[in-house]
Tab-separated table of C-alpha atoms in Angstrom:
chain	number	residue	atom	x	y	z
A	132	SER	CA	-0.280	0.176	-0.373
A	133	SER	CA	0.968	3.263	-0.103
A	134	ALA	CA	0.517	7.265	0.524
A	135	ILE	CA	0.190	10.822	-0.568
A	136	ILE	CA	0.485	13.586	2.128
A	137	LEU	CA	-1.208	17.229	0.891
A	138	GLY	CA	-0.969	20.737	2.980
A	139	HIS	CA	1.009	20.761	5.847
A	140	GLY	CA	1.593	17.557	6.662
A	141	LEU	CA	1.085	15.647	9.756
A	142	LYS	CA	2.166	16.291	13.022
A	143	SER	CA	4.627	14.401	13.639
A	144	PHE	CA	3.578	12.440	16.910
A	145	ASP	CA	1.284	10.912	13.932
A	146	PHE	CA	4.512	9.903	11.618
A	147	TRP	CA	4.445	6.919	13.532
A	148	GLN	CA	1.260	5.091	11.347
A	149	LEU	CA	2.922	5.436	8.567
A	150	SER	CA	5.963	3.810	8.692
A	151	ASN	CA	5.396	0.538	7.275
A	152	ILE	CA	3.846	2.391	4.054
A	153	LYS	CA	4.616	4.350	1.185
A	154	THR	CA	4.251	7.754	1.649
A	155	GLU	CA	5.128	11.071	-0.350
A	156	TYR	CA	4.413	14.463	1.216
A	157	LEU	CA	3.533	16.824	-2.169
A	158	GLY	CA	2.310	19.443	0.550
A	159	GLY	CA	0.731	22.992	-1.359
A	160	THR	CA	0.477	25.883	-0.907
A	161	GLU	CA	2.216	27.815	2.022
A	162	PRO	CA	0.721	29.541	4.867
A	163	THR	CA	0.661	33.278	5.783
A	164	GLY	CA	2.333	34.748	8.710
A	165	ILE	CA	4.706	34.455	11.064
A	166	SER	CA	7.021	31.173	10.339
A	167	ASP	CA	10.443	31.684	11.976
A	168	LEU	CA	10.265	32.790	15.719
A	169	LYS	CA	13.766	33.331	17.970
A	170	TYR	CA	13.992	34.498	21.371
A	171	GLU	CA	15.377	33.713	24.496
A	172	GLN	CA	12.048	32.688	26.882
A	173	ASN	CA	15.088	33.316	29.984
A	174	SER	CA	16.027	36.952	30.746
A	175	PHE	CA	17.470	38.429	33.477
A	176	VAL	CA	15.921	41.739	35.477
A	177	ASP	CA	17.495	44.653	32.434
A	178	ASN	CA	18.283	42.815	29.865
A	179	ASP	CA	16.839	43.424	27.304
A	180	ILE	CA	14.868	40.786	25.033
A	181	LEU	CA	15.106	40.898	21.634
A	182	ILE	CA	12.384	38.723	19.609
A	183	GLN	CA	13.022	38.141	16.014
A	184	GLY	CA	11.177	36.494	13.323
A	185	LEU	CA	10.660	36.292	10.258
A	186	TYR	CA	6.940	36.669	8.020
A	187	TYR	CA	6.115	35.075	4.768
A	188	ASN	CA	3.390	36.275	2.985
A	189	ALA	CA	2.804	40.063	4.535
A	190	THR	CA	0.176	42.232	3.983
A	191	GLU	CA	1.534	45.970	3.182
A	192	GLY	CA	0.494	47.844	5.784
A	193	ASN	CA	-0.282	45.210	7.301
A	194	LYS	CA	2.185	45.892	12.100
A	195	LEU	CA	3.067	43.261	13.802
A	196	ILE	CA	3.082	44.642	17.637
A	197	LEU	CA	4.322	43.346	20.418
A	198	GLU	CA	1.931	44.914	23.505
A	199	GLY	CA	2.951	44.302	27.866
A	200	GLN	CA	1.108	43.618	30.616
A	201	GLY	CA	-2.531	45.493	30.335
A	202	GLU	CA	-2.580	45.181	26.736
A	203	ILE	CA	0.179	48.507	25.996
A	204	ALA	CA	1.485	48.572	23.010
A	205	ILE	CA	5.716	49.015	23.197
A	206	ASP	CA	7.069	47.932	19.551
A	207	SER	CA	5.553	48.042	16.929
A	208	VAL	CA	6.853	47.291	12.601
A	209	LYS	CA	5.114	47.929	9.870
A	210	LEU	CA	5.497	44.889	7.417
A	211	ASP	CA	5.890	45.072	3.135
A	212	SER	CA	4.556	42.166	0.980
A	213	GLY	CA	6.278	39.765	0.274
A	214	LYS	CA	8.550	37.975	3.099
A	215	GLN	CA	10.249	39.499	5.341
A	216	SER	CA	12.199	39.609	8.580
A	217	PHE	CA	11.192	41.364	11.941
A	218	LYS	CA	12.873	42.801	15.260
A	219	LEU	CA	11.310	43.507	18.537
A	220	SER	CA	12.539	44.234	21.839
A	221	HIS	CA	11.276	45.385	25.290
A	222	ARG	CA	13.281	45.816	29.014
A	223	LEU	CA	11.896	44.651	32.427
A	224	LYS	CA	12.794	45.558	35.562
A	225	THR	CA	10.935	43.394	37.614
A	226	PRO	CA	11.879	39.786	38.119
A	227	GLY	CA	8.294	37.380	37.399
A	228	LYS	CA	6.171	35.328	35.035
A	229	TYR	CA	5.028	37.676	32.137
A	230	VAL	CA	3.195	36.699	28.978
A	231	LEU	CA	3.440	39.518	26.440
A	232	GLY	CA	1.777	39.105	23.191
A	233	LEU	CA	2.452	39.383	20.325
A	234	LEU	CA	-0.219	40.801	17.481
A	235	GLU	CA	-0.862	41.688	13.608
A	236	LYS	CA	-3.208	44.199	13.353
A	237	ASP	CA	-4.245	45.662	9.541
A	238	SER	CA	-4.252	48.881	8.180
A	239	LEU	CA	-7.866	49.630	9.985
A	240	ASP	CA	-6.003	48.668	13.756
A	241	ARG	CA	-8.098	45.149	13.097
A	242	VAL	CA	-6.703	42.255	15.082
A	243	ILE	CA	-5.710	39.094	12.312
A	244	SER	CA	-4.151	37.225	14.737
A	245	ARG	CA	-3.038	37.337	18.756
A	246	ASN	CA	-0.313	34.998	20.271
A	247	PRO	CA	1.349	34.498	23.780
A	248	LEU	CA	5.547	35.130	24.308
A	249	PRO	CA	5.809	33.941	28.032
A	250	ILE	CA	8.856	35.072	29.726
A	251	ASN	CA	10.408	33.727	32.962
A	252	VAL	CA	12.431	37.245	33.746
A	253	ILE	CA	15.235	36.117	36.993
A	254	ALA	CA	16.439	37.991	39.513
A	255	THR	CA	20.203	39.449	39.084
A	256	ASN	CA	22.348	38.253	41.222
A	257	ALA	CA	25.088	40.522	42.280
A	258	LEU	CA	28.520	38.893	41.356
A	259	ASN	CA	32.158	40.136	42.751
A	260	ILE	CA	34.635	39.943	39.587
A	261	LEU	CA	37.506	40.998	38.793
A	262	ILE	CA	39.420	42.086	35.529
A	263	VAL	CA	43.537	41.981	34.824
A	264	ASN	CA	44.826	43.847	32.089
A	265	SER	CA	48.193	44.563	30.883
A	266	PHE	CA	47.385	47.516	29.643
A	267	PRO	CA	43.424	50.056	29.362
A	268	SER	CA	42.131	48.961	25.987
A	269	PHE	CA	38.452	50.161	24.811
A	270	GLU	CA	37.254	46.086	24.486
A	271	SER	CA	37.520	46.746	28.727
A	272	LYS	CA	36.347	49.530	29.050
A	273	TYR	CA	32.995	48.471	27.691
A	274	LEU	CA	32.835	45.610	29.089
A	275	LYS	CA	33.584	47.200	32.746
A	276	ASN	CA	31.075	49.927	32.592
A	277	PHE	CA	28.370	47.212	31.523
A	278	LEU	CA	29.112	45.190	33.691
A	279	ILE	CA	29.192	48.507	36.588
A	280	SER	CA	25.072	49.075	35.238
A	281	LEU	CA	24.107	45.692	36.207
A	282	GLY	CA	25.015	46.273	39.910
A	283	HIS	CA	28.226	43.203	39.773
A	284	GLN	CA	30.449	43.786	42.485
A	285	ILE	CA	33.976	44.969	39.524
A	286	THR	CA	37.807	45.494	40.661
A	287	VAL	CA	40.177	46.096	38.002
A	288	ARG	CA	43.829	45.729	38.259
A	289	SER	CA	45.478	47.501	34.894
A	290	GLN	CA	49.478	47.355	34.630
A	291	LEU	CA	50.396	51.251	33.192
A	292	SER	CA	54.012	50.726	33.050
A	293	LYS	CA	55.945	47.214	33.750
A	294	GLY	CA	56.076	46.784	38.019
A	295	LYS	CA	53.022	49.410	37.790
A	296	TYR	CA	48.937	49.510	37.669
A	297	LYS	CA	45.921	50.744	38.069
A	298	TYR	CA	43.640	49.818	40.829
A	299	GLU	CA	39.963	50.574	40.644
A	300	TYR	CA	36.907	49.361	43.073
A	301	PHE	CA	32.796	50.044	42.065
A	302	ASN	CA	29.758	48.860	43.792
A	303	THR	CA	32.337	48.195	46.334
A	304	ALA	CA	34.640	48.491	49.419
A	305	ARG	CA	37.948	49.582	48.550
A	306	ARG	CA	39.873	46.787	49.589
A	307	LYS	CA	43.195	44.390	49.890
A	308	VAL	CA	46.101	44.496	46.684
A	309	PRO	CA	44.251	41.238	44.361
A	310	SER	CA	46.830	38.724	44.796
A	311	PHE	CA	46.532	35.325	42.934
A	312	ASN	CA	46.241	32.364	46.116
A	313	GLN	CA	43.264	30.238	46.696
A	314	GLU	CA	42.185	32.486	49.585
A	315	SER	CA	41.794	35.732	48.573
A	316	LEU	CA	40.519	34.026	45.095
A	317	LYS	CA	37.619	32.568	46.860
A	318	GLN	CA	35.374	36.090	46.817
A	319	TYR	CA	35.539	36.103	43.347
A	320	ASP	CA	32.854	34.495	41.012
A	321	LEU	CA	34.486	35.873	37.270
A	322	LEU	CA	37.893	36.381	36.502
A	323	ILE	CA	38.197	37.368	33.506
A	324	ILE	CA	41.594	38.124	31.942
A	325	ASP	CA	43.541	38.653	28.648
A	326	ILE	CA	46.695	36.506	27.225
A	327	ASN	CA	49.285	38.305	27.924
A	328	SER	CA	48.138	38.952	32.047
A	329	PHE	CA	47.980	35.059	32.144
A	330	ASN	CA	52.116	33.856	30.279
A	331	GLY	CA	52.562	36.353	33.015
A	332	LEU	CA	51.215	34.840	36.309
A	333	SER	CA	54.082	33.703	37.780
A	334	ARG	CA	53.487	29.261	38.990
A	335	ASN	CA	52.442	29.290	42.442
A	336	ALA	CA	50.107	32.103	40.849
A	337	SER	CA	49.022	30.528	37.794
A	338	ARG	CA	48.604	26.894	40.543
A	339	SER	CA	46.225	28.585	42.573
A	340	LEU	CA	43.972	29.713	40.072
A	341	LYS	CA	43.177	26.230	38.817
A	342	SER	CA	42.893	24.793	42.987
A	343	SER	CA	40.329	27.822	42.510
A	344	ILE	CA	38.939	26.678	39.362
A	345	GLN	CA	38.863	23.097	39.767
A	346	GLU	CA	38.083	22.842	43.411
A	347	ASP	CA	36.280	26.160	43.919
A	348	GLY	CA	33.869	26.721	41.448
A	349	LEU	CA	35.770	30.499	39.758
A	350	GLY	CA	35.094	31.217	36.696
A	351	LEU	CA	37.763	32.300	34.338
A	352	PHE	CA	37.415	34.358	30.387
A	353	VAL	CA	39.700	35.069	28.596
A	354	GLN	CA	39.904	38.091	26.812
A	355	PRO	CA	42.349	36.542	23.110
A	356	ASN	CA	44.999	38.115	21.140
A	357	ASP	CA	46.187	37.661	17.362
A	358	LYS	CA	49.206	34.957	19.418
A	359	PHE	CA	46.522	33.236	21.828
A	360	TYR	CA	44.853	31.103	19.073
A	361	LYS	CA	48.600	29.323	17.792
A	362	SER	CA	49.515	28.709	21.475
A	363	PHE	CA	49.002	26.030	23.584
A	364	ASN	CA	48.268	25.731	27.674
A	365	PRO	CA	47.120	22.963	29.277
A	366	MET	CA	45.240	24.460	31.320
A	367	ILE	CA	43.276	26.047	28.126
A	368	SER	CA	42.160	23.302	26.742
A	369	LEU	CA	40.168	25.247	24.376
A	370	LYS	CA	40.828	23.690	20.851
A	371	PHE	CA	40.798	26.660	16.948
A	372	ASN	CA	40.962	26.627	13.634
A	373	SER	CA	41.661	28.733	11.224
A	374	ASP	CA	39.110	29.456	8.902
A	375	GLY	CA	39.774	32.821	7.318
A	376	ARG	CA	37.149	35.029	9.060
A	377	LYS	CA	36.842	38.516	10.317
A	378	GLU	CA	33.126	38.994	10.064
A	379	THR	CA	29.780	36.497	11.273
A	380	GLU	CA	26.209	36.945	11.847
A	381	LEU	CA	25.616	35.778	15.869
A	382	GLU	CA	22.837	33.514	15.479
A	383	ASN	CA	19.396	34.714	15.822
A	384	PHE	CA	20.766	37.894	15.002
A	385	SER	CA	21.293	38.678	10.815
A	386	ARG	CA	21.904	41.491	9.563
A	387	THR	CA	24.587	42.612	12.235
A	388	PHE	CA	28.172	41.900	11.022
A	389	LEU	CA	30.744	41.357	14.182
A	390	GLU	CA	34.187	41.251	13.746
A	391	LYS	CA	36.182	38.715	15.165
A	392	TYR	CA	39.746	36.395	13.760
A	393	PRO	CA	40.661	34.101	11.850
A	394	TYR	CA	39.406	31.228	13.481
A	395	ARG	CA	37.486	28.991	15.176
A	396	PHE	CA	36.731	26.839	18.247
A	397	SER	CA	37.145	23.533	17.493
A	398	ASN	CA	34.362	21.823	18.161
A	399	GLU	CA	35.277	18.719	20.672
A	400	PHE	CA	33.254	16.279	22.764
A	401	LYS	CA	33.219	18.991	26.364
A	402	LEU	CA	33.220	21.846	24.626
A	403	GLU	CA	30.653	23.656	25.839
A	404	PRO	CA	29.244	25.941	23.797
A	405	ILE	CA	27.812	29.418	24.978
A	406	LEU	CA	27.405	31.791	20.975
A	407	ALA	CA	27.337	30.952	17.821
A	408	SER	CA	27.034	31.156	14.198
A	409	SER	CA	26.855	29.391	10.671
A	410	SER	CA	30.353	29.766	9.877
A	411	GLY	CA	31.026	27.649	13.572
A	412	ILE	CA	30.707	28.826	17.888
A	413	LEU	CA	32.097	31.757	18.688
A	414	THR	CA	32.548	31.456	22.502
A	415	ALA	CA	32.876	28.667	24.764
A	416	TYR	CA	33.931	26.860	27.799
A	417	MET	CA	35.572	23.645	28.837
A	418	ARG	CA	34.696	22.980	32.744
A	419	LEU	CA	37.776	21.842	34.977
A	420	GLY	CA	35.847	20.615	38.020
A	421	ASN	CA	33.792	22.463	39.672
A	422	GLY	CA	34.487	25.611	37.378
A	423	ARG	CA	35.017	26.032	33.999
A	424	ILE	CA	37.794	28.307	31.566
A	425	GLY	CA	35.700	30.704	28.257
A	426	SER	CA	37.337	32.561	25.784
A	427	THR	CA	35.745	33.908	21.867
A	428	VAL	CA	36.477	34.548	18.251
A	429	LEU	CA	35.265	37.391	18.986
A	430	GLN	CA	36.638	40.382	19.094
A	431	ASN	CA	36.167	44.613	19.584
A	432	THR	CA	32.667	43.798	20.618
A	433	TYR	CA	31.804	47.505	22.269
A	434	GLN	CA	31.975	48.565	18.816
A	435	LEU	CA	28.362	47.306	18.819
A	436	ILE	CA	27.398	50.166	21.780
A	437	LEU	CA	28.989	52.994	19.425
A	438	LYS	CA	27.572	51.264	16.417
A	439	GLY	CA	23.381	51.886	18.041
A	440	ASN	CA	23.570	47.813	18.558
A	441	SER	CA	23.990	48.009	22.583
A	442	SER	CA	21.274	45.065	23.345
A	443	ILE	CA	23.629	42.557	21.215
A	444	TYR	CA	26.167	44.156	23.004
A	445	GLN	CA	24.318	43.221	25.852
A	446	HIS	CA	23.440	39.818	24.447
A	447	ILE	CA	27.017	38.292	23.963
A	448	TRP	CA	27.897	39.344	27.617
A	449	ALA	CA	25.214	38.612	29.212
A	450	ASN	CA	24.945	35.350	27.946
A	451	SER	CA	29.246	35.177	28.605
A	452	ILE	CA	29.192	36.020	32.211
A	453	THR	CA	26.006	33.972	33.033
A	454	SER	CA	27.975	30.338	31.587
A	455	LEU	CA	31.245	31.215	33.389
A	456	SER	CA	30.825	32.352	36.797
A	457	LYS	CA	30.142	31.038	39.663
A	458	LYS	CA	27.565	28.849	40.131
A	459	THR	CA	25.588	27.942	42.687
A	460	VAL	CA	25.199	23.768	43.086
A	461	SER	CA	22.468	22.543	41.035
A	462	SER	CA	22.219	18.454	40.754
A	463	THR	CA	20.131	19.126	37.469
A	464	SER	CA	19.750	21.016	34.250
A	465	TRP	CA	16.682	21.122	31.573
A	466	ASP	CA	15.782	21.774	28.019
A	467	THR	CA	12.482	21.966	26.207
A	468	PRO	CA	11.974	22.871	22.128
A	469	GLY	CA	9.844	24.854	21.225
A	470	ILE	CA	8.220	28.567	22.683
A	471	VAL	CA	5.405	27.261	24.446
A	472	ALA	CA	3.348	23.816	25.126
A	473	PHE	CA	0.313	23.430	23.572
A	474	LYS	CA	-3.220	22.400	25.192
A	475	ASP	CA	-3.347	17.850	25.396
A	476	GLU	CA	-0.476	17.531	22.916
A	477	PRO	CA	3.032	16.125	23.917
A	478	PHE	CA	5.577	17.564	25.655
A	479	ALA	CA	8.530	16.510	25.634
A	480	PHE	CA	11.814	17.702	27.588
A	481	GLU	CA	15.448	16.380	28.937
A	482	LEU	CA	17.060	16.691	31.859
A	483	ARG	CA	20.660	16.125	32.457
A	484	THR	CA	21.111	15.115	36.600
A	485	ASN	CA	24.198	13.054	39.066
A	486	ILE	CA	19.976	12.160	40.921
A	487	LYS	CA	20.725	8.504	39.918
A	488	ALA	CA	16.860	7.176	39.388
A	489	PRO	CA	15.291	10.668	39.756
A	490	VAL	CA	11.615	10.864	40.562
A	491	VAL	CA	10.069	14.179	37.912
A	492	THR	CA	6.412	14.903	39.453
A	493	ILE	CA	3.596	17.608	37.553
A	494	GLY	CA	-0.102	19.348	39.423
A	495	GLU	CA	-0.061	17.230	42.858
A	496	SER	CA	2.368	14.383	42.607
A	497	ILE	CA	1.447	13.178	39.543
A	498	ILE	CA	5.190	11.089	38.085
A	499	VAL	CA	5.844	11.394	34.638
A	500	PRO	CA	7.491	8.256	33.335
A	501	ILE	CA	10.842	9.265	32.296
A	502	LYS	CA	13.284	7.221	30.683
A	503	ARG	CA	17.422	7.156	30.218
A	504	ASP	CA	19.845	7.542	27.425
A	505	ARG	CA	21.443	5.028	26.107
A	506	ASN	CA	24.901	5.934	26.189
A	507	ILE	CA	24.780	9.214	28.993
A	508	SER	CA	23.937	7.774	32.490
A	509	SER	CA	23.266	11.548	33.233
A	510	LEU	CA	20.098	12.431	30.666
A	511	TRP	CA	16.903	11.524	30.526
A	512	LYS	CA	14.221	11.977	28.350
A	513	GLY	CA	10.284	11.988	29.188
A	514	LYS	CA	6.715	13.747	27.943
A	515	THR	CA	3.822	14.267	28.713
A	516	TYR	CA	0.126	16.358	27.816
A	517	PRO	CA	-0.997	19.139	29.774
A	518	ARG	CA	-4.866	19.622	30.551
A	519	LYS	CA	-4.218	23.201	32.008
A	520	ILE	CA	-3.202	26.289	30.145
A	521	GLY	CA	-1.222	29.303	31.562
A	522	TRP	CA	2.367	28.834	33.550
A	523	ASN	CA	2.768	24.561	34.718
A	524	GLN	CA	6.089	23.412	36.062
A	525	LEU	CA	7.186	19.804	36.028
A	526	ARG	CA	10.121	18.930	39.664
A	527	ILE	CA	12.011	16.119	40.557
A	528	GLU	CA	11.278	15.360	43.796
A	529	GLN	CA	14.821	14.966	45.254
A	530	ASP	CA	15.601	17.803	43.652
A	531	SER	CA	13.028	20.646	45.024
A	532	ILE	CA	15.768	23.819	43.671
A	533	SER	CA	15.212	22.895	40.061
A	534	THR	CA	11.987	23.312	38.762
A	535	LEU	CA	11.350	23.288	34.305
A	536	HIS	CA	8.768	26.432	34.482
A	537	TYR	CA	6.756	26.737	30.583
A	538	TYR	CA	3.317	27.776	29.525
A	539	VAL	CA	1.073	26.044	27.923
A	540	THR	CA	-1.466	27.650	26.053
A	541	ASP	CA	-4.427	25.920	23.549
A	542	SER	CA	-4.254	25.574	19.756
A	543	LEU	CA	-5.138	27.580	18.673
A	544	LYS	CA	-3.127	29.757	19.113
A	545	TRP	CA	0.677	30.471	16.744
A	546	THR	CA	-1.457	28.686	14.342
A	547	SER	CA	1.124	30.238	11.816
A	548	LEU	CA	3.649	28.544	12.827
A	549	LYS	CA	2.500	25.360	13.933
A	550	ALA	CA	2.384	25.398	9.888
A	551	PHE	CA	5.480	26.581	8.572
A	552	ASP	CA	6.933	23.190	11.446
A	553	LYS	CA	4.986	21.625	11.044
A	554	ILE	CA	5.728	21.316	6.862
A	555	ARG	CA	9.621	20.834	7.387
A	556	SER	CA	8.902	18.161	9.319
A	557	ASN	CA	6.632	16.746	6.897
A	558	ARG	CA	9.642	17.527	4.275
A	559	PHE	CA	12.264	16.717	6.140
A	560	HIS	CA	10.175	12.845	7.724
A	561	PHE	CA	8.761	11.537	4.009
A	562	ARG	CA	12.006	12.815	2.252
A	563	ASP	CA	13.390	10.913	-1.167
A	564	ASP	CA	16.290	9.325	0.900
A	565	THR	CA	13.625	7.739	3.212
A	566	VAL	CA	11.165	6.726	1.776
A	567	ALA	CA	13.012	3.468	1.233
A	568	GLU	CA	13.322	2.848	4.640
A	569	ASN	CA	9.067	3.164	4.809
A	570	ILE	CA	8.643	0.839	1.637
A	571	GLU	CA	8.974	-2.975	2.511
A	572	ASN	CA	9.594	-3.831	5.761
A	573	GLU	CA	10.586	-7.548	5.542
A	574	VAL	CA	8.721	-9.681	8.069
A	575	LYS	CA	10.632	-12.893	8.409
A	576	GLN	CA	8.626	-16.607	8.837
A	577	PRO	CA	9.614	-19.963	10.030
A	578	ILE	CA	9.940	-22.716	7.594
A	579	ASP	CA	7.611	-24.989	7.053
A	580	LEU	CA	9.616	-28.415	9.724
A	581	LEU	CA	9.043	-30.878	6.293
A	582	TRP	CA	11.627	-29.611	4.391
A	583	PHE	CA	13.765	-29.930	7.107
A	584	PHE	CA	12.429	-33.980	6.534
A	585	PHE	CA	12.652	-34.410	2.890
A	586	PHE	CA	15.920	-33.124	3.503
A	587	PHE	CA	17.089	-35.002	6.144
A	588	LEU	CA	15.552	-38.128	4.392
A	589	ILE	CA	17.369	-37.780	1.473
A	590	SER	CA	20.630	-36.842	2.787
A	591	ILE	CA	20.128	-40.432	5.288
A	592	GLY	CA	19.148	-42.212	1.491
A	593	TYR	CA	23.204	-40.038	0.159
A	594	LEU	CA	25.064	-41.710	2.708
A	595	TRP	CA	23.586	-45.909	3.285
A	596	LEU	CA	23.925	-45.910	-0.690
A	597	GLU	CA	27.130	-44.230	-1.670
A	598	PRO	CA	29.069	-47.412	-0.002
A	599	LYS	CA	26.927	-49.411	-2.214
A	600	LEU	CA	27.349	-47.974	-5.870
């Protein structure tokens, strides 16, 4: 038997029903509306929330509107005819769980669609950060000002000449001159140091720094130069490949070019990306005991501020600082696809945990079945079918600190986005090179035992006759 699929296709959780049938997906007319949407669902207080996307078959004169609480318009963009990218932004100053609205209105201000944008705004914990530079630079100056504006406690040591240093203290009391021994480094959550200063550390200072990272969880960010990518340091186990590119576009921020060194990270197993582009990983780190060591191939990011792209600059450094700084001990991390969950539809999730037999619950202690990955013992996967519209949560009974908050809406929301996702998944699943796998599944059946009996008789008869011939 065979099947032909038209239109937007099947939902991905129904693909299994055609697993033994030759299937061809022909598609149909592509829908009108938002085809792609990207934004960070978890943000921090005073960080710009940037919503980017692509609108397909736009009607000239229509507009997209970002609504805040009380249905107040906080940002908007006009649509032109055809295919168009868009960008909206907003800054939230209070922690909490918010549901912004993304509306489309026609030229007469009539609402065509209204969809929810859930955002979990987290309070920023003030970090204690030490910045060490061999000489003052514009990059460090703008980074220092950015970190001060977020309320972090900053200590800066800049080398003016051989043996002479300048010390600055922001959002913190003047303290003893920082020294590189494990005891004094315990007060810091993150060390930002340029590669020249790092290479200039004494053997004892390097040993103390390594112990602070491994044992105390200190984060280390190494500011690179041209020579950094060709050198090797056993503590900094990051590896790079030359790519010849001196510009790149940050993932989720198209049409904004960033200056970079002509290298990219070597994508090794233990490397954990922070920022990426279509050409490769831009900022990343490796774990060292309880801490993390990271760096970047980007350079002169302060120019983003000079060009009016402060939201992108904020995105780059807020993510880097958050990823690398000393962590509150937590045994669990969560990951989910998509921007929202839909009522009565499967919602998949993953969690990584050191707990040997985690018990995931939802609502009033309802247990959600989970399955451990075959190859990674700390990775578990599960699926639930949410019934309540609004904010929901998953938690682990053995770890009350780590909770996954996710937003559930009804199936009438985000219709165009779901349609485009469905088309893409159908095209991929029923593509030509997978049809053969779906066509003829051979079913093995046992051979009739009579054949073995006849074969046995013939063989015995031959053995009996052969000596007599």
